[in-house]
Amino acid sequence: MKIGVVCYPTFGGSGVVATELGIQFAKRGHEVHFITYERPARLDVFMSNVYFHEVLPFKYSLFKYTPYETTLAGRMVDVVKNEKLDVLHVHYAIPHASVAFMAKSILKTQGIEIPVITTLHGTDITLIGKDPALSPVVEFSINNSDGVSAVSHFLKDATHQNFNITREIDVIYNFIDFEKFQKTDKSHFKKAIAPNGEKILTHISNFRSVKRAEDAIFIFKNVYQSIPSKLFMIGDGPERSKLEKICREIGLCHEIRFLGKQGAIGELLSISDLFLLPSSNESFGLAALEAMALEVPVISTNAGGIPEVNVHGETGYLSEIGDVEDMSKNAIHILSDESRHQQFRANAFKKAQEFNVQKIVPQYEALYERAIERCKGVMV
Ligand code: GMT
């Protein structure tokens, strides 16, 4: 198959899933074309059957805003037509699904029928997508996709609650490539960071308000009072300065490291003892799954689709949103007993295997094939 992939090329969850999925399809011998405004952050390998088509900004003095959607649609038309793509997979509905509809309509006038798959990732539905300014466009473009997937049952249900959906939605979970995500012995690195055997707690996010990253700092503050520990804050985003200020105010700057955006997530998780995900909204929680794949138990909220990944009392614990005291208590419970910690580590790893990429990619393949068949029916 020749597959077009449209996504946000950043470290955000939807971009990571889109890129890793594209790489998996390429490994299976398909030809994959990324159509994005930058080279995707996780596209760090060279493969002869992976192509990158950059969407360049179109600037003109008349425009207050660059017409990104128009240039993206133009690029989609160009790539589908000239590379003879079989399917176009867009990740994150806004604006990719409506732009794909535009490209599909243009191509139809030229006798080309391209199946469009839309994957819903989370905030495109639960936060911004349902805003009245955007919702008619989101609803229309979901209903006019040839195949739709959501990354959790929670997100599928939320899509039905927020929109009038006439199209079947497949639930296809986020996934882990265990060939890539393997625990490595980084004990020398751990010794440098935590020379006295301190526990390492880790939070990874884009530091947006929905992540409640300040709760991670307050949980750490409570844990630190009874267990010698350090906190990694990995990622970057609009709340970073506020978070750094909190660290200064509570006098724990020396124990909390802001590491910024990181490519080597696996190495940092390999030396982590506990992962903190205190989000107020999370359709799945890919960051938690990546932690679990490296045997790191998760302290999280019970928001959205997180309970479909983190199992209470088994792979970690779930608390109400904002209940820092409960999350702190649970973190201390896991970290204060070595054999209990090891059991949680083993459970987390076992649960992560349910999301092995080998099980997930065939589900996308089946979705593509159904959409291609459907479009062939339209052509006849
Ligand atoms: O929240 C993020 O980190 C970014 C966001 C995105 O779309 O880039 O992530 C969403 O998609 C991920 C991949 O499917 C999910 O694992 C995240 O749970 C989801 N984030 C939210 O729902 C807030």
Coordinates of C-alpha atoms and ligand atoms in Angstrom, one line a residue:
M1 CA 0.0 0.0 0.0
K2 CA 1.0 3.6 -0.5
I3 CA 0.0 5.5 2.6
G4 CA -0.2 9.3 3.2
V5 CA 0.1 10.4 6.8
V6 CA -0.9 13.9 8.0
C7 CA -0.2 14.8 11.6
Y8 CA 1.2 17.4 14.0
P9 CA 5.0 16.7 13.8
T10 CA 5.6 17.6 17.4
F11 CA 6.3 15.5 20.5
G12 CA 2.6 15.6 21.3
G13 CA 0.9 12.2 21.6
S14 CA -1.0 12.3 18.3
G15 CA 2.2 13.1 16.4
V16 CA 4.1 10.3 18.2
V17 CA 1.4 7.8 17.4
A18 CA 1.2 8.9 13.8
T19 CA 4.9 8.7 13.3
E20 CA 5.5 5.4 15.0
L21 CA 2.5 3.9 13.1
G22 CA 4.0 5.2 9.8
I23 CA 7.4 3.6 10.7
Q24 CA 5.6 0.3 11.5
F25 CA 3.9 0.3 8.1
A26 CA 7.2 1.0 6.4
K27 CA 8.8 -1.9 8.3
R28 CA 6.0 -4.1 6.8
G29 CA 7.0 -3.0 3.3
H30 CA 4.4 -0.3 2.6
E31 CA 5.4 3.1 1.2
V32 CA 4.7 5.9 3.6
H33 CA 4.5 9.6 2.8
F34 CA 4.4 12.1 5.7
I35 CA 2.7 15.4 4.8
T36 CA 3.5 17.8 7.6
Y37 CA 4.9 21.3 8.3
E38 CA 8.1 19.9 9.8
R39 CA 9.9 16.6 9.9
P40 CA 8.1 14.6 12.6
A41 CA 10.1 14.6 15.9
R42 CA 10.0 10.9 16.2
L43 CA 11.0 10.3 12.6
D44 CA 14.6 9.7 13.5
V45 CA 15.4 6.8 11.2
F46 CA 16.2 6.7 7.5
M47 CA 14.1 4.2 5.6
S48 CA 14.1 4.1 1.8
N49 CA 10.3 3.7 1.7
V50 CA 9.5 6.7 3.9
Y51 CA 9.1 10.1 2.4
F52 CA 8.6 13.5 3.9
H53 CA 6.6 16.3 2.1
E54 CA 6.9 19.6 3.8
V55 CA 4.0 22.0 3.9
L56 CA 5.5 25.4 3.5
P57 CA 3.9 28.6 4.8
F58 CA 2.4 30.8 2.1
K59 CA 3.1 34.4 3.0
Y60 CA 1.5 37.4 1.3
S61 CA 1.1 41.0 2.6
L62 CA -2.7 40.8 2.3
F63 CA -2.9 37.9 4.8
K64 CA -3.1 38.5 8.5
Y65 CA -3.0 34.7 8.9
T66 CA -1.1 32.3 6.6
P67 CA -3.7 30.1 4.8
Y68 CA -2.3 26.9 6.3
E69 CA -5.4 24.8 5.6
T70 CA -5.3 25.8 1.9
T71 CA -1.6 25.0 1.4
L72 CA -2.1 21.7 3.3
A73 CA -5.0 20.7 1.0
G74 CA -3.0 21.7 -2.0
R75 CA -0.1 19.5 -0.8
M76 CA -2.4 16.6 -0.1
V77 CA -3.8 16.8 -3.6
D78 CA -0.3 16.9 -5.1
V79 CA 1.1 14.0 -3.1
V80 CA -2.0 11.7 -3.5
K81 CA -2.0 12.3 -7.3
N82 CA 1.7 12.2 -8.1
E83 CA 2.7 9.5 -5.6
K84 CA -0.5 7.5 -6.4
L85 CA -1.4 7.0 -2.8
D86 CA -4.0 4.3 -1.9
V87 CA -5.1 5.8 1.4
L88 CA -4.7 9.1 3.4
H89 CA -4.6 8.8 7.2
V90 CA -5.1 12.0 9.1
H91 CA -4.4 12.2 12.8
Y92 CA -6.2 14.8 15.1
A93 CA -9.4 16.0 13.5
I94 CA -8.6 19.7 13.6
P95 CA -8.0 20.9 11.0
H96 CA -6.7 17.7 9.3
A97 CA -10.0 15.9 8.8
S98 CA -11.8 18.9 7.1
V99 CA -8.7 19.6 5.0
A100 CA -8.7 16.0 3.9
F101 CA -12.3 16.3 2.9
M102 CA -11.4 19.3 0.7
A103 CA -8.5 17.4 -0.9
K104 CA -10.7 14.4 -1.4
S105 CA -13.4 16.5 -3.1
I106 CA -10.8 18.2 -5.4
L107 CA -9.3 14.8 -6.4
K108 CA -12.8 13.4 -7.1
T109 CA -13.3 16.1 -9.8
Q110 CA -10.1 14.6 -11.4
G111 CA -11.4 11.0 -11.3
I112 CA -9.3 10.0 -8.2
E113 CA -11.1 8.4 -5.3
I114 CA -8.9 8.5 -2.2
P115 CA -10.1 6.9 1.1
V116 CA -9.6 9.1 4.1
I117 CA -9.1 7.7 7.6
T118 CA -9.4 10.0 10.6
T119 CA -8.0 9.1 14.0
L120 CA -9.4 11.1 16.9
H121 CA -6.8 11.6 19.7
G122 CA -8.4 13.5 22.5
T123 CA -8.5 17.2 22.8
D124 CA -9.7 17.5 19.2
I125 CA -13.0 16.1 20.6
T126 CA -13.0 16.6 24.4
L127 CA -11.7 20.2 24.6
I128 CA -11.5 22.3 21.5
G129 CA -13.5 20.2 19.0
K130 CA -16.8 20.6 20.9
D131 CA -16.4 24.4 20.9
P132 CA -19.4 25.8 18.9
A133 CA -16.9 27.7 16.7
L134 CA -15.4 24.4 15.5
S135 CA -18.0 21.6 16.2
P136 CA -20.0 21.8 12.9
V137 CA -16.8 21.3 10.9
V138 CA -15.5 18.5 13.2
E139 CA -18.8 16.6 13.0
F140 CA -19.1 17.0 9.2
S141 CA -15.5 15.9 8.6
I142 CA -15.8 12.8 10.9
N143 CA -19.1 11.8 9.2
N144 CA -17.4 12.2 5.8
S145 CA -14.3 10.2 6.5
D146 CA -14.2 6.7 5.0
G147 CA -12.9 5.2 8.3
V148 CA -12.7 6.6 11.8
S149 CA -10.8 5.5 14.9
A150 CA -10.6 6.7 18.4
V151 CA -7.8 5.8 20.8
S152 CA -10.0 4.6 23.7
H153 CA -13.6 3.5 24.5
F154 CA -13.8 6.7 26.5
L155 CA -13.0 8.8 23.5
K156 CA -15.4 6.9 21.3
D157 CA -18.2 7.5 23.8
A158 CA -17.2 11.2 24.2
T159 CA -17.4 11.6 20.4
H160 CA -20.9 10.2 20.3
Q161 CA -21.9 12.4 23.3
N162 CA -20.6 15.6 21.8
F163 CA -21.5 15.1 18.1
N164 CA -24.2 13.6 15.9
I165 CA -22.1 10.8 14.5
T166 CA -23.4 8.6 11.6
R167 CA -20.1 6.8 10.9
E168 CA -18.8 3.7 12.7
I169 CA -15.9 4.4 15.1
D170 CA -13.3 1.7 15.7
V171 CA -11.4 1.8 19.0
I172 CA -7.7 1.3 18.3
Y173 CA -5.5 1.9 21.3
N174 CA -2.2 3.6 21.4
F175 CA 0.7 1.1 21.2
I176 CA 4.2 0.3 22.2
D177 CA 7.1 -1.0 20.0
F178 CA 8.9 -3.3 22.4
E179 CA 11.9 -3.5 20.1
K180 CA 12.4 0.2 20.6
F181 CA 11.2 0.5 24.2
Q182 CA 13.4 -1.9 26.1
K183 CA 14.7 -1.4 29.6
T184 CA 18.4 -0.7 29.4
D185 CA 21.0 -0.8 32.2
K186 CA 21.6 2.8 33.0
S187 CA 22.7 2.3 36.6
H188 CA 25.7 4.5 36.1
F189 CA 23.4 7.3 35.0
K190 CA 21.0 6.7 37.9
K191 CA 24.0 6.8 40.3
A192 CA 25.0 10.2 38.9
I193 CA 21.5 11.6 39.4
A194 CA 20.6 9.8 42.6
P195 CA 23.9 9.0 44.3
N196 CA 22.4 8.0 47.6
G197 CA 19.8 5.6 46.1
E198 CA 17.0 8.3 46.0
K199 CA 13.8 7.3 44.2
I200 CA 13.2 9.0 40.9
L201 CA 9.7 10.2 40.1
T202 CA 9.0 11.3 36.5
H203 CA 6.4 13.5 34.9
I204 CA 6.3 13.9 31.1
S205 CA 3.9 16.2 29.3
N206 CA 3.5 19.3 27.2
F207 CA 2.9 21.4 30.3
R208 CA -0.5 22.5 29.3
S209 CA -3.1 23.2 32.0
V210 CA -5.0 19.9 31.2
K211 CA -1.9 18.0 32.5
R212 CA -2.1 19.6 36.0
A213 CA 1.7 19.3 36.1
E214 CA 1.7 21.4 39.3
D215 CA 0.0 18.5 41.0
A216 CA 3.0 16.3 40.1
I217 CA 5.2 18.8 42.0
F218 CA 2.9 18.8 45.0
I219 CA 2.8 15.0 45.0
F220 CA 6.6 15.0 44.9
K221 CA 6.8 17.5 47.8
N222 CA 4.7 15.1 50.0
V223 CA 6.7 12.0 48.9
Y224 CA 10.0 13.8 49.5
Q225 CA 9.0 14.4 53.2
S226 CA 9.1 10.6 53.9
I227 CA 11.2 9.1 51.1
P228 CA 14.5 10.5 49.7
S229 CA 13.7 11.2 46.1
K230 CA 14.2 13.3 43.0
L231 CA 11.7 14.5 40.3
F232 CA 12.2 14.7 36.6
M233 CA 9.9 17.2 34.8
I234 CA 10.3 16.3 31.1
G235 CA 8.7 18.3 28.2
D236 CA 7.9 21.9 27.7
G237 CA 4.9 24.1 27.3
P238 CA 3.0 27.2 28.4
E239 CA 3.0 26.4 32.1
R240 CA 6.7 25.8 32.5
S241 CA 7.6 29.2 34.1
K242 CA 4.7 28.8 36.5
L243 CA 6.0 25.4 37.5
E244 CA 9.5 26.5 38.0
K245 CA 8.2 29.3 40.2
I246 CA 6.3 26.8 42.3
C247 CA 9.6 24.8 42.7
R248 CA 11.4 27.9 43.9
E249 CA 8.5 28.8 46.3
I250 CA 8.5 25.3 48.0
G251 CA 12.3 25.4 48.1
L252 CA 12.9 22.1 46.1
C253 CA 14.6 23.4 43.0
H254 CA 17.7 21.3 43.9
E255 CA 15.7 18.1 43.8
I256 CA 13.6 18.8 40.7
R257 CA 15.1 18.8 37.2
F258 CA 13.4 20.4 34.3
L259 CA 14.8 18.5 31.4
G260 CA 12.9 20.1 28.5
K261 CA 11.8 18.1 25.4
Q262 CA 13.7 14.8 25.2
G263 CA 14.2 12.3 22.5
A264 CA 15.7 9.6 24.7
I265 CA 12.6 9.0 26.7
G266 CA 13.4 5.3 27.1
E267 CA 16.6 6.0 28.8
L268 CA 15.0 8.4 31.3
L269 CA 12.2 6.0 32.0
S270 CA 14.7 3.2 32.5
I271 CA 16.0 4.9 35.6
S272 CA 12.6 6.0 36.9
D273 CA 10.8 4.4 39.8
L274 CA 7.4 6.0 39.5
F275 CA 5.5 7.9 36.8
L276 CA 3.1 10.7 37.7
L277 CA 0.1 11.6 35.4
P278 CA -2.3 13.9 37.3
S279 CA -4.2 15.1 34.1
S280 CA -7.7 16.5 34.3
N281 CA -8.4 15.1 30.9
E282 CA -6.6 12.3 29.0
S283 CA -8.2 10.2 26.2
F284 CA -5.6 7.4 26.7
G285 CA -2.3 8.5 28.3
L286 CA 0.4 7.3 25.9
A287 CA 3.1 8.7 28.3
A288 CA 1.8 6.3 31.0
L289 CA 1.9 3.4 28.6
E290 CA 5.5 4.2 27.7
A291 CA 6.4 4.3 31.4
M292 CA 4.7 0.9 32.0
A293 CA 6.5 -0.7 29.1
L294 CA 9.7 0.2 31.0
E295 CA 8.4 -1.3 34.2
V296 CA 7.5 2.0 35.8
P297 CA 4.2 1.9 37.9
V298 CA 1.8 4.9 37.4
I299 CA 0.2 7.2 39.9
S300 CA -2.6 8.9 37.9
T301 CA -6.1 10.4 38.0
N302 CA -9.1 8.4 36.8
A303 CA -9.7 10.9 34.0
G304 CA -11.0 9.9 30.6
G305 CA -9.4 6.7 29.2
I306 CA -6.6 6.4 31.8
P307 CA -8.4 3.5 33.6
E308 CA -8.2 1.5 30.3
V309 CA -4.4 1.6 30.7
N310 CA -3.5 2.0 34.4
V311 CA -5.2 -0.6 36.5
H312 CA -6.0 0.5 40.1
G313 CA -4.0 -1.5 42.7
E314 CA -2.2 -3.5 40.0
T315 CA -0.1 -1.3 37.7
G316 CA -0.4 1.7 39.9
Y317 CA -3.2 3.7 41.4
L318 CA -6.0 6.0 40.2
S319 CA -7.3 9.0 42.2
E320 CA -9.9 11.7 41.7
I321 CA -8.7 14.7 39.7
G322 CA -6.8 17.1 42.0
D323 CA -6.7 14.7 44.9
V324 CA -3.0 15.3 45.6
E325 CA -3.2 13.8 49.1
D326 CA -4.5 10.5 47.8
M327 CA -2.0 10.4 44.9
S328 CA 0.9 11.2 47.4
K329 CA -0.3 8.4 49.8
N330 CA -0.5 5.9 46.9
A331 CA 3.0 6.9 45.7
I332 CA 4.5 6.4 49.2
H333 CA 2.6 3.1 49.5
I334 CA 4.4 1.8 46.4
L335 CA 7.8 3.2 47.0
S336 CA 8.1 2.4 50.7
D337 CA 8.2 -1.4 50.2
E338 CA 10.7 -2.9 47.8
S339 CA 8.9 -6.2 47.1
R340 CA 5.6 -4.3 46.6
H341 CA 7.4 -1.9 44.2
Q342 CA 8.8 -4.9 42.3
Q343 CA 5.3 -6.5 42.0
F344 CA 3.9 -3.2 40.7
R345 CA 6.7 -2.9 38.2
A346 CA 6.1 -6.5 36.9
N347 CA 2.3 -5.9 36.6
A348 CA 2.9 -2.6 34.7
F349 CA 5.1 -4.4 32.2
K350 CA 2.6 -7.2 31.8
K351 CA -0.3 -4.8 31.2
A352 CA 1.8 -2.8 28.7
Q353 CA 2.2 -6.0 26.6
E354 CA -1.5 -5.9 25.8
F355 CA -0.7 -2.8 23.7
N356 CA 2.1 -4.4 21.7
V357 CA 2.4 -2.8 18.3
Q358 CA 2.2 -6.2 16.7
K359 CA -1.4 -6.5 17.9
I360 CA -2.4 -2.9 17.1
V361 CA -1.0 -2.4 13.5
P362 CA -3.2 -5.1 12.0
Q363 CA -6.3 -3.3 13.4
Y364 CA -5.3 -0.2 11.4
E365 CA -4.5 -2.3 8.4
A366 CA -8.1 -3.8 8.5
L367 CA -9.5 -0.3 8.8
Y368 CA -7.6 0.9 5.7
E369 CA -8.7 -2.2 3.7
R370 CA -12.3 -1.7 4.6
A371 CA -12.1 2.0 3.6
I372 CA -10.4 1.1 0.3
E373 CA -13.1 -1.4 -0.5
R374 CA -15.8 1.1 0.4
C375 CA -14.2 3.7 -2.0
K376 CA -13.9 1.1 -4.8
G377 CA -17.7 0.5 -4.3
V378 CA -18.2 4.3 -4.8
M379 CA -16.2 4.2 -8.0
V380 CA -18.2 1.4 -9.6
Ligands
GMT1 O1 -2.1 15.7 25.4 C1 -1.1 15.5 24.7 O2 0.0 15.1 25.1 C2 -1.2 15.7 23.2 C3 -2.3 15.1 22.6 C4 -2.2 15.1 21.1 O3 -3.2 14.9 20.5 O4 -1.1 15.3 20.5 O5 -2.4 13.7 23.1 C5 -3.7 13.0 23.0 O6 -3.3 12.0 22.1 C6 -2.5 10.9 22.7 C7 -2.3 9.9 21.6 O7 -3.4 9.3 21.1 C8 -3.2 10.3 23.9 O8 -2.4 9.3 24.4 C9 -3.4 11.4 24.9 O9 -4.1 10.9 26.0 C10 -4.2 12.6 24.3 N1 -4.3 13.7 25.3 C11 -5.4 14.1 25.8 O10 -6.5 13.6 25.6 C12 -5.3 15.3 26.7

